CSV table of C-alpha atoms in Angstrom, one decimal:
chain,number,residue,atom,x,y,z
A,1,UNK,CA,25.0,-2.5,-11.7
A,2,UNK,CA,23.9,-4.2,-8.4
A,3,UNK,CA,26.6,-6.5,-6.6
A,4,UNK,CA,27.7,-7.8,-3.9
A,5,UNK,CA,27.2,-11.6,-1.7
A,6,UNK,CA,24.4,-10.8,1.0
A,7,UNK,CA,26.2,-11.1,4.1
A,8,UNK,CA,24.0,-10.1,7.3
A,9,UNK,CA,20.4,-9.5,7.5
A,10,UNK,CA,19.0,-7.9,10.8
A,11,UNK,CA,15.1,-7.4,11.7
A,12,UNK,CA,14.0,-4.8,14.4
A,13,UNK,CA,11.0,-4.2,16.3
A,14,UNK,CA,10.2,-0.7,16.1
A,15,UNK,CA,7.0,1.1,17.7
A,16,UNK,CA,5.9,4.4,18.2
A,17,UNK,CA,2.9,5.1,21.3
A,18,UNK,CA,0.7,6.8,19.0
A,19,UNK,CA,-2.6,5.6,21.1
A,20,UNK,CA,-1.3,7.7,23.6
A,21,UNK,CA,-2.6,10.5,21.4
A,22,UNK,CA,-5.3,8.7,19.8
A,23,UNK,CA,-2.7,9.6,16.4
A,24,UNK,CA,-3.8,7.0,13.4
A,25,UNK,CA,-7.5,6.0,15.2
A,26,UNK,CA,-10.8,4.6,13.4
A,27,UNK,CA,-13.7,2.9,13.8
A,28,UNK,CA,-12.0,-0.4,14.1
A,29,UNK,CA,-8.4,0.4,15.2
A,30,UNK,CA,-9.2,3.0,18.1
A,31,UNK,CA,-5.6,2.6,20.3
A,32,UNK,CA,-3.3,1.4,17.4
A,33,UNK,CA,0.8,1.9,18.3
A,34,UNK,CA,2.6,2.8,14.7
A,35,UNK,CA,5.3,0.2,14.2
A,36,UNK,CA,7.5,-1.1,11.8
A,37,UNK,CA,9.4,-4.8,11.4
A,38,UNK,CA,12.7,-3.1,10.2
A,39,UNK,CA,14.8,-5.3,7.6
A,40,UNK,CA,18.7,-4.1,6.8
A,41,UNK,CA,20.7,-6.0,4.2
A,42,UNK,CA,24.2,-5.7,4.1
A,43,UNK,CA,26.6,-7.1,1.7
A,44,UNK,CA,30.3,-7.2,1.2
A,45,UNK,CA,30.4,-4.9,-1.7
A,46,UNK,CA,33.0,-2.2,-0.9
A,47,UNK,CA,31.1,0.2,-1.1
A,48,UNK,CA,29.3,-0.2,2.3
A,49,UNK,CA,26.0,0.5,0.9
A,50,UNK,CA,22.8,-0.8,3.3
A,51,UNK,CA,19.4,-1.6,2.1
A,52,UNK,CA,16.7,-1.0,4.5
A,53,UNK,CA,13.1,-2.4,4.1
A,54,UNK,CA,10.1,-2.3,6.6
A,55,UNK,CA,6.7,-3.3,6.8
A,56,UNK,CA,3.8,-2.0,8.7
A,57,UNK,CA,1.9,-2.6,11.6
A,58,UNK,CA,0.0,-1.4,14.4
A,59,UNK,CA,1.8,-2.6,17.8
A,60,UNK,CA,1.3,-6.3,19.1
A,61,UNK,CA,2.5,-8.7,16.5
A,62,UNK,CA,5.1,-6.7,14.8
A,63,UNK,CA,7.5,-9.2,16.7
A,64,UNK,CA,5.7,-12.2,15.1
A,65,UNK,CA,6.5,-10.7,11.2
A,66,UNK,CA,10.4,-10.0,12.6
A,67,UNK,CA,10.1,-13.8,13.2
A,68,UNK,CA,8.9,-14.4,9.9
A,69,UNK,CA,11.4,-11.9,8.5
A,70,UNK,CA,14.5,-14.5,10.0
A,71,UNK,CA,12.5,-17.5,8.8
A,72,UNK,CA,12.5,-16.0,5.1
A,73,UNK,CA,16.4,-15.3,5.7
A,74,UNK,CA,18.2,-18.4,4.3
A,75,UNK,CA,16.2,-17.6,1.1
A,76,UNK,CA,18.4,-13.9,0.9
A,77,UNK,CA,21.9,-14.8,2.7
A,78,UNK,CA,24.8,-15.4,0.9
A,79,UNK,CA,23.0,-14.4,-2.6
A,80,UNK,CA,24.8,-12.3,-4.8
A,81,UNK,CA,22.4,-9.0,-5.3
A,82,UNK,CA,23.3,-9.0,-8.9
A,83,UNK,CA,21.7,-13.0,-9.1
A,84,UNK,CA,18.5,-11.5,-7.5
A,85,UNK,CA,17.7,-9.0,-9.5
A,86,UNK,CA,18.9,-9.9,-12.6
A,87,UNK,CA,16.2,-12.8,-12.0
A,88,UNK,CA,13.7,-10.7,-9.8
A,89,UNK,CA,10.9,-12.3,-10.6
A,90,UNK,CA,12.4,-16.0,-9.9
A,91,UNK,CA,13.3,-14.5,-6.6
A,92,UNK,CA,10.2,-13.0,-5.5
A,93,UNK,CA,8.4,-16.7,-6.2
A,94,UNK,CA,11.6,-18.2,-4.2
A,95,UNK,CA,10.2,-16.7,-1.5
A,96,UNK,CA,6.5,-16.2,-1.9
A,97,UNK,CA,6.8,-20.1,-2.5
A,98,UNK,CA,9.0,-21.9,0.2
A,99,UNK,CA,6.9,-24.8,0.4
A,100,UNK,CA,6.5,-25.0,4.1
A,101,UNK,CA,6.3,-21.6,4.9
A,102,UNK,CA,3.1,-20.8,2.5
A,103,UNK,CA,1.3,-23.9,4.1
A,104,UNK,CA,-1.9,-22.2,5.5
A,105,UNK,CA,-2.0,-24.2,8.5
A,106,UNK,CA,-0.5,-23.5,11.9
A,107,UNK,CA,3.1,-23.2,12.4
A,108,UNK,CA,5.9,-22.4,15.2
A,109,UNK,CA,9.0,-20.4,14.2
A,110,UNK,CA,11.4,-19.4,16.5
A,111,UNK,CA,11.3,-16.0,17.3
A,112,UNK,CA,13.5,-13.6,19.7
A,113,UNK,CA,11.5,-13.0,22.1
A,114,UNK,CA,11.2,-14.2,25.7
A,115,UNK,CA,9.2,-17.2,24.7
A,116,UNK,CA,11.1,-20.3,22.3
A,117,UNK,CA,8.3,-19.8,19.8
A,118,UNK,CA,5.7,-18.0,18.4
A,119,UNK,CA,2.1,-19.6,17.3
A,120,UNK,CA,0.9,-18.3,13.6
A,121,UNK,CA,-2.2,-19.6,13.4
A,122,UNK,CA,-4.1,-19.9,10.1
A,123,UNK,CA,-1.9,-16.4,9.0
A,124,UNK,CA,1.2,-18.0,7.2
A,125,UNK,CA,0.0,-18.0,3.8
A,126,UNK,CA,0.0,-18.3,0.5
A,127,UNK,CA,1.3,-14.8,-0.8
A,128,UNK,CA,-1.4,-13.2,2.5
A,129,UNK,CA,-1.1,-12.8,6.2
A,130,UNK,CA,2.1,-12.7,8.3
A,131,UNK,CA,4.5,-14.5,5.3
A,132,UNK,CA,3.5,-12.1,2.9
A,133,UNK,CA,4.2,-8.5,4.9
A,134,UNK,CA,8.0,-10.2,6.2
A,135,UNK,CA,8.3,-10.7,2.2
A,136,UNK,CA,7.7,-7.1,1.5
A,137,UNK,CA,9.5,-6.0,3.9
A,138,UNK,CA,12.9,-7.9,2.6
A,139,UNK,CA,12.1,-7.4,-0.8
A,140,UNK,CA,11.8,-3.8,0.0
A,141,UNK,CA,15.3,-3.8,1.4
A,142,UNK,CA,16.7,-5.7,-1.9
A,143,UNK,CA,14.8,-2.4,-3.8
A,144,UNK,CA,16.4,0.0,-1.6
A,145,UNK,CA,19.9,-1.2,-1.9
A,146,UNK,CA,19.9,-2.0,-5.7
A,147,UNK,CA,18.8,2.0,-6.0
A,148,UNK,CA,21.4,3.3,-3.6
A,149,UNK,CA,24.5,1.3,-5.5
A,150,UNK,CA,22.6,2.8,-8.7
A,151,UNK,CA,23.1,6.3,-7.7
A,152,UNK,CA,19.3,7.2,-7.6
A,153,UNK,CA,15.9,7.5,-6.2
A,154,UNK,CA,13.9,3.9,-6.8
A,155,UNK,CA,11.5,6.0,-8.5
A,156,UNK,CA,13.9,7.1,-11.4
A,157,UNK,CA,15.6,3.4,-11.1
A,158,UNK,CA,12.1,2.0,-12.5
A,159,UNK,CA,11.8,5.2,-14.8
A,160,UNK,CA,14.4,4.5,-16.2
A,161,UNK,CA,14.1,0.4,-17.2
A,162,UNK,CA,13.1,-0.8,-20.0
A,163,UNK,CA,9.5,-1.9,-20.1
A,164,UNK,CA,10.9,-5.7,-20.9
A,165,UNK,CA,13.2,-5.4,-17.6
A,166,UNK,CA,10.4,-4.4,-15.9
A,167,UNK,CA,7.8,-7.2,-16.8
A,168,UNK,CA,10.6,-9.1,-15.9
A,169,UNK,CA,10.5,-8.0,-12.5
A,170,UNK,CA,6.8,-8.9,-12.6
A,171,UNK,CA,5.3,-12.5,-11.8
A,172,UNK,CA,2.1,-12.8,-13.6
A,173,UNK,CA,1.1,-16.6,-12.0
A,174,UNK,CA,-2.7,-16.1,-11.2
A,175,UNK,CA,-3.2,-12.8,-13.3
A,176,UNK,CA,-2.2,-13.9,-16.7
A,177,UNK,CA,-6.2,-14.2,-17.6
A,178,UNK,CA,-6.2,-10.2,-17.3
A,179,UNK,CA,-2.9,-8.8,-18.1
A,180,UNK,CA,-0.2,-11.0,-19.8
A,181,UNK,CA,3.6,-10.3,-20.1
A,182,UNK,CA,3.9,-9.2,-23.3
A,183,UNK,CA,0.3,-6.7,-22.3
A,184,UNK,CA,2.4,-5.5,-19.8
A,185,UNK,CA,5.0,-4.1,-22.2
A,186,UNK,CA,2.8,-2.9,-24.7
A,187,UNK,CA,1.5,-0.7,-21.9
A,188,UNK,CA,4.9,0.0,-20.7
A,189,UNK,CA,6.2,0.7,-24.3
A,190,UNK,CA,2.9,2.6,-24.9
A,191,UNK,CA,3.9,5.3,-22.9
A,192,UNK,CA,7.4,5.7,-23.5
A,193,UNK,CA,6.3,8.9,-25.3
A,194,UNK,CA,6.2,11.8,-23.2
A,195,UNK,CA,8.2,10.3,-20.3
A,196,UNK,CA,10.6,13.3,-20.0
A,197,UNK,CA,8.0,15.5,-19.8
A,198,UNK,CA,5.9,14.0,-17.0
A,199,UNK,CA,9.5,13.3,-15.4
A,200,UNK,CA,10.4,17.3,-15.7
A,201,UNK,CA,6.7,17.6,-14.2
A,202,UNK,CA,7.1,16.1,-11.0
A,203,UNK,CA,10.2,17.4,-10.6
A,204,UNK,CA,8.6,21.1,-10.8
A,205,UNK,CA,5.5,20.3,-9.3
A,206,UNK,CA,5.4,17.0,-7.4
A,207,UNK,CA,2.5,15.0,-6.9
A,208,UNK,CA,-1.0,16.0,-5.5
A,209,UNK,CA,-1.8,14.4,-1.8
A,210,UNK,CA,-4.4,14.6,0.8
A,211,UNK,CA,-4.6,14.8,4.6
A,212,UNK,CA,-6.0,12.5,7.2
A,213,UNK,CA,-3.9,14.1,9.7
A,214,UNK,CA,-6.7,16.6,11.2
A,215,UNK,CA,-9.6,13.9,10.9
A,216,UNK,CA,-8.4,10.7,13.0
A,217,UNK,CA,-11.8,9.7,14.7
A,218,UNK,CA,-10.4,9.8,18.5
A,219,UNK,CA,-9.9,13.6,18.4
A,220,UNK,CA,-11.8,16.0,20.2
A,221,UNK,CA,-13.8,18.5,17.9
A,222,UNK,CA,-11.5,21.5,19.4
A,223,UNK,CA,-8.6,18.9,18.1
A,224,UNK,CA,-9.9,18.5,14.9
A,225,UNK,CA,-10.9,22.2,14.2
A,226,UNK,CA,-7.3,23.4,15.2
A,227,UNK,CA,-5.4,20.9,13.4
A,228,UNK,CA,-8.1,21.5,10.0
A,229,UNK,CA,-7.7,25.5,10.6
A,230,UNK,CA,-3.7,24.9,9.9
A,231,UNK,CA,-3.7,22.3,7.2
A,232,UNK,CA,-5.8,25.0,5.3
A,233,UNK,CA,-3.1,27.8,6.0
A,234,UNK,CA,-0.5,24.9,4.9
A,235,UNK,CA,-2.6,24.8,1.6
A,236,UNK,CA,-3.5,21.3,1.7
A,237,UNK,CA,-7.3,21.5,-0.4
A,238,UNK,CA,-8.0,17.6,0.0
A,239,UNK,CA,-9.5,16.4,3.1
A,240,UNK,CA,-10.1,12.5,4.5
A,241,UNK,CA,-12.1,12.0,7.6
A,242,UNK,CA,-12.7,9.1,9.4
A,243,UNK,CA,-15.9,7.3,10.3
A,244,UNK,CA,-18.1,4.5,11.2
A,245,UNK,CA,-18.2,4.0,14.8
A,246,UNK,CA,-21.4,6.5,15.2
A,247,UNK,CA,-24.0,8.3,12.7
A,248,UNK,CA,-24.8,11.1,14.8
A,249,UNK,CA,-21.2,11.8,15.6
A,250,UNK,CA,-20.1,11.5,12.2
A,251,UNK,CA,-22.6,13.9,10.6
A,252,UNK,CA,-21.6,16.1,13.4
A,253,UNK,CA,-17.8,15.8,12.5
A,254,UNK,CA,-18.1,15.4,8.7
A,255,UNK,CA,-20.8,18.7,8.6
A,256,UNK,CA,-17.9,20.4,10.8
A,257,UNK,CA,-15.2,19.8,8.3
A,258,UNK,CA,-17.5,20.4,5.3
A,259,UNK,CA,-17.9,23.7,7.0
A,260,UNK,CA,-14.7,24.7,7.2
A,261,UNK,CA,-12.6,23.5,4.3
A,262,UNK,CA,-15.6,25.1,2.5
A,263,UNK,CA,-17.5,23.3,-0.7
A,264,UNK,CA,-15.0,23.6,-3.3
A,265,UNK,CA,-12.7,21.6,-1.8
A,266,UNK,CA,-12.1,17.9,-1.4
A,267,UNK,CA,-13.7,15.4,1.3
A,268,UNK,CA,-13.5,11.6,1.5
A,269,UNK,CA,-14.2,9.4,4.2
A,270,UNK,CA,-12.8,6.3,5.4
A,271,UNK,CA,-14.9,3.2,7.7
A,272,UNK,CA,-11.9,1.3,8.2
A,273,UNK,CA,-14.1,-2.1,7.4
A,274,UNK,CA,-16.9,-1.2,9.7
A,275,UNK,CA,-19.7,-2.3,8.0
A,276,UNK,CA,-21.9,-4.9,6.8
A,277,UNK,CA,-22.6,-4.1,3.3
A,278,UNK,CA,-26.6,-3.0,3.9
A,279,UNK,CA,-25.1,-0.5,6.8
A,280,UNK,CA,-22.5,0.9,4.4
A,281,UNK,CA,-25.3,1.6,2.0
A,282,UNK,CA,-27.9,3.1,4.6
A,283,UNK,CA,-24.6,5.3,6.2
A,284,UNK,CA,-23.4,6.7,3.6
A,285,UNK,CA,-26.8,7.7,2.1
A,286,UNK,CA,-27.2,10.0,5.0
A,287,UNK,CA,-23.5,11.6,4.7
A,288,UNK,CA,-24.2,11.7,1.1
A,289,UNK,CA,-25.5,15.6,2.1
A,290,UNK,CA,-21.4,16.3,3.0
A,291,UNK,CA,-20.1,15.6,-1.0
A,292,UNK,CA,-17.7,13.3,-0.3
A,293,UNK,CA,-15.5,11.8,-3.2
A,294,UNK,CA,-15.1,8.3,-2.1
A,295,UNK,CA,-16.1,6.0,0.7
A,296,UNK,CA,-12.7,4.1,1.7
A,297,UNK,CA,-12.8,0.3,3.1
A,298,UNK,CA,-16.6,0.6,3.5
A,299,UNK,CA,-16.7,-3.4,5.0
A,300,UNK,CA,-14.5,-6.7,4.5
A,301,UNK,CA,-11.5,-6.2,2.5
A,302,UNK,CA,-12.0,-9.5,1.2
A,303,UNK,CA,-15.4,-8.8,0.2
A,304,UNK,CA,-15.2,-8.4,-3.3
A,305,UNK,CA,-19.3,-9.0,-4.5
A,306,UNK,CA,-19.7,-6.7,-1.4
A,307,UNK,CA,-17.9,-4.0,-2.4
A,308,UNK,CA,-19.1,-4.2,-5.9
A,309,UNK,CA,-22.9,-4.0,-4.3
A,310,UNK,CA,-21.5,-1.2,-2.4
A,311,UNK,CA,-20.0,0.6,-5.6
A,312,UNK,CA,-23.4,-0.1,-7.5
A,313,UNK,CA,-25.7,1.0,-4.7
A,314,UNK,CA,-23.8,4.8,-4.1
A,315,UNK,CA,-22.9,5.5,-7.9
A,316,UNK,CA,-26.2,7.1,-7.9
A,317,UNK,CA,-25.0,9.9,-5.0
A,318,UNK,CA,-22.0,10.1,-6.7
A,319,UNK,CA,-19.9,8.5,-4.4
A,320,UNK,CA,-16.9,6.2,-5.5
A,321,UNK,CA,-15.8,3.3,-3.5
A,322,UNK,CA,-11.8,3.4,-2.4
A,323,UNK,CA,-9.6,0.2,-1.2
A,324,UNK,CA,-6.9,-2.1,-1.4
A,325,UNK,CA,-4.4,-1.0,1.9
A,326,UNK,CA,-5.6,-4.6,3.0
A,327,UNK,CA,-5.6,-6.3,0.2
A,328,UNK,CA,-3.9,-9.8,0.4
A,329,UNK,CA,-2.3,-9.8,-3.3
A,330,UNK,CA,-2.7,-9.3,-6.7
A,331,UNK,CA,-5.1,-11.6,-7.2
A,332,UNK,CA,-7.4,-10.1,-4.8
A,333,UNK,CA,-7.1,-6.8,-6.5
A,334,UNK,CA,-7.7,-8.8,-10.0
A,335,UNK,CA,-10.9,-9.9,-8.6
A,336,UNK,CA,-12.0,-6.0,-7.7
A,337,UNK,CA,-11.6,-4.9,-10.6
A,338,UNK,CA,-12.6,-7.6,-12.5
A,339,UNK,CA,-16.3,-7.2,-10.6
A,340,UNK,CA,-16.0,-3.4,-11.4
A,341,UNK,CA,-15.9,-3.2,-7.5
A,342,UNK,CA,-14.2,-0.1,-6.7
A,343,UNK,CA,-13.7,3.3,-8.2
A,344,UNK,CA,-10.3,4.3,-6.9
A,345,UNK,CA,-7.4,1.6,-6.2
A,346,UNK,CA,-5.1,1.8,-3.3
A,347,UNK,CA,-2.2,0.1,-3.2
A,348,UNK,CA,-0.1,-0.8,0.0
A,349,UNK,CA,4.1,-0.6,-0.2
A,350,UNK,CA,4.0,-3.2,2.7
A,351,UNK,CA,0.8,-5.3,2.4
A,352,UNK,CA,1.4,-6.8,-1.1
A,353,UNK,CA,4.7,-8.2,-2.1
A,354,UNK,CA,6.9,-4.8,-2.2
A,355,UNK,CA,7.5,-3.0,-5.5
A,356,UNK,CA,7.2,-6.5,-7.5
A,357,UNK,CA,3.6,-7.5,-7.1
A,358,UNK,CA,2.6,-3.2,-6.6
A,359,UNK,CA,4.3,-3.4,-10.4
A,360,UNK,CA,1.6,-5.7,-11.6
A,361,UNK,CA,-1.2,-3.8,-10.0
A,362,UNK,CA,-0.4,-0.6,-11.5
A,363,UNK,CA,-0.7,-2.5,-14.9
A,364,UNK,CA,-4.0,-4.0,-14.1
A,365,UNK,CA,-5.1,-1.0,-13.1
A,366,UNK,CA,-4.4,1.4,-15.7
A,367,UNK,CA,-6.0,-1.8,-18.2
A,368,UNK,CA,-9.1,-1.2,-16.7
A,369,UNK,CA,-9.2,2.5,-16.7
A,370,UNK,CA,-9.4,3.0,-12.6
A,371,UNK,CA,-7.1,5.6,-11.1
A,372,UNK,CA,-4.3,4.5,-8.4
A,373,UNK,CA,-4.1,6.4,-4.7
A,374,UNK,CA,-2.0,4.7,-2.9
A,375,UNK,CA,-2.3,4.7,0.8
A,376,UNK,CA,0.4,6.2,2.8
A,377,UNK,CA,-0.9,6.2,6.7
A,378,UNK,CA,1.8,4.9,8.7
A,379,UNK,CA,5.5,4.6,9.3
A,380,UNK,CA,7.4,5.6,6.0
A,381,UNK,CA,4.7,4.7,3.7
A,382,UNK,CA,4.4,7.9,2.4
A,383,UNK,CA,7.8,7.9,1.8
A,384,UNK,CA,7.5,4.4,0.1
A,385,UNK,CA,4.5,5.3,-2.1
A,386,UNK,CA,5.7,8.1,-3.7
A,387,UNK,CA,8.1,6.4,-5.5
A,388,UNK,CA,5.7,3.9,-6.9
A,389,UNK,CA,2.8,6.3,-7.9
A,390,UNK,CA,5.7,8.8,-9.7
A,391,UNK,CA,6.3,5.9,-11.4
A,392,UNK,CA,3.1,5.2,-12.1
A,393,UNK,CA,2.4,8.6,-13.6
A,394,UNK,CA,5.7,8.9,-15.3
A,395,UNK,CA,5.6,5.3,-16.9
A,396,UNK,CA,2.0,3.7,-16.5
A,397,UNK,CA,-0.8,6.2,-16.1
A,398,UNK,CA,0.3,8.8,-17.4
A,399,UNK,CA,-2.5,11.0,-16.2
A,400,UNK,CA,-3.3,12.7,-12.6
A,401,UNK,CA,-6.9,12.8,-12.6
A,402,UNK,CA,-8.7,11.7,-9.7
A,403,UNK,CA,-5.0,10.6,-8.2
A,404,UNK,CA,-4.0,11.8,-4.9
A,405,UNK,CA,-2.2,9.3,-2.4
């Protein structure tokens, strides 16, 4: 049973120099430094159990979501953790709603840095932007601790609820036109049969991933055909490659990998956003030669009648469209799939609203028959995700096919 008053809550800047190393590049993000805002929640439970939450980013600006992080903090401090979660979902609006912070328009918070404040123009909100990522990152804290004092893995702590505890977690303002409540735990209840025996199966067997690791678009082809030759020898059998920033140099580099990892095996490719949605069309008609599975953020993220032109256009070459790690919110990913816009869904642990508003996309995405992948490129998102997409085979989906975060 969580407990405990919320006593202290710290936020770190943490960054890593990938670009040193051209680690994590793409066609729009070529000298991106891995960071993280770090959250810790500590209580005066005597236990001395911490929670720890992060969101990610890519270098300059992490400080601006740490400032957020300690403007969202009078809305966590001196809480009792059993008052939060036993009202999750009141708690998630308290602070996806504070009435000043979700204004859209420019704001000044003060930050601890060497100026007195930070500008956040146009980027505060509603539930999108700067806000939104210092919310997941807190809420991802509260998750973390109400596990630990539960004695397990948040995967088995969401197992493990019942599917009316877990709606209740849920909030369904803006998505109640597509998946209701009491939907929700129909679903939820649904597939109460067999849980034990998908539980026993990732135990045994885990869950099936891919590799971006050999494919980042600032390596050298020597780079690339060293690092592919050992993921092969690691077994890995699923393959993502980054392009966009140059035909020629992507059919070189896809036709490479092709080559290597041999036809059986799985390819997708990723534009990071790149494109205009005509461009995405005429690209990946000429890598359609190289099989791959999906085309991943093929142009704006808040494009959703573009995407859905995209998906229509390359269903013919049997290519599926992949996104959501930039998705604002739910109600973006409503939207998507509402307009039949993409073929495979990808959730973020840090872009939407932690494992609350990731909850309600897993339902609307297992409504409309398309399969979750989350994505996992960065600090500690692949350990994030995996507890959300067990869940989501263990409790929502119940199904692996064409899944693999």
């Amino acid at each position: 049973m969580a407990r405990g008053r919320v006593t202290r809550l710290t936020a770190c800047d943490v960054r890593f120099p990938t670009s040193l190393g051209a680690h994590g590049s793409d066609a729009m993000h070529t000298d991106p430094d891995y960071s993280t805002a770090y959250v810790t929640l500590e209580t005066d439970a005597e236990d001395g159990l911490k929670g720890y939450g992060i969101t990610f980013t890519l270098g300059k600006g992490t400080e601006v979501v740490v400032c957020a992080v300690n403007a969202l903090a009078p809305h966590v401090l001196n809480k009792d953790l059993g008052d939060i979660v036993g009202d999750f979902r009141g708690f998630y609006r308290q602070l996806t709603s504070d009435s000043q912070l979700r204004w859209k328009h420019s704001s000044c918070l003060e930050a601890q840095t060497s100026f007195s404040c930070i500008l956040l123009p146009n980027q505060i909100g509603p539930e999108k932007g700067v806000v939104h990522l210092a919310t997941a990152a807190i809420l991802n804290a509260v998750w973390d601790l109400w596990a630990k004092q539960e004695g397990k893995p948040l995967w088995k702590l969401l197992v493990d609820m019942d599917p009316r505890t877990l709606s209740s977690c849920i909030d369904f303002r803006y998505i109640s036109d597509v998946l209701t409540e009491e939907e929700a735990c129909e679903i939820l209840q649904k597939n109460q049969a067999g849980k034990k025996e998908r539980e026993a199966q990732m135990l045994t067997q885990g869950y099936p991933a891919y590799t971006t690791s050999c494919a980042w678009l600032g390596y050298s082809d020597d780079r690339l055909k060293q690092l592919c030759t050992e993921a092969l020898k690691g077994g890995w059998t699923r393959f993502k490659v980054k392009v966009g920033a140059d035909m020629q140099d992507d059919v070189r580099r896809c036709g490479l990998i092709r080559d290597m990892i041999g036809p059986e095996k799985t390819l997708m490719m990723d534009a990071n956003q790149r494109w205009d949605v005509p461009e995405a069309v005429e690209w990946m008609a000429r890598l359609a030669e190289f099989k791959p599975l999906w085309i991943e953020e093929p142009t704006s993220p808040d494009d959703i009648l573009g995407h859905a032109a995209i998906s229509r256009a390359l269903a013919p070459l049997g290519i599926g469209v992949a996104t959501g790690e930039q998705c604002h919110n739910r109600v973006i990913f409503k939207q998507l799939l509402q307009a039949r816009a993409l073929q495979f869904l990808q959730i973020d642990s840090c872009r939407l609203g932690s494992v609350n508003e990731n909850l309600s996309v897993l339902l609307m995405a297992k409504k409309f028959g398309i399969p979750v992948c989350p994505h996992a490129g960065g600090v500690g998102l692949c350990e994030l995700v995996q507890h959300l997409i067990i869940f989501d085979f263990i409790s929502v989906s119940a199904s692996l096919e064409n899944r693999l975060p």
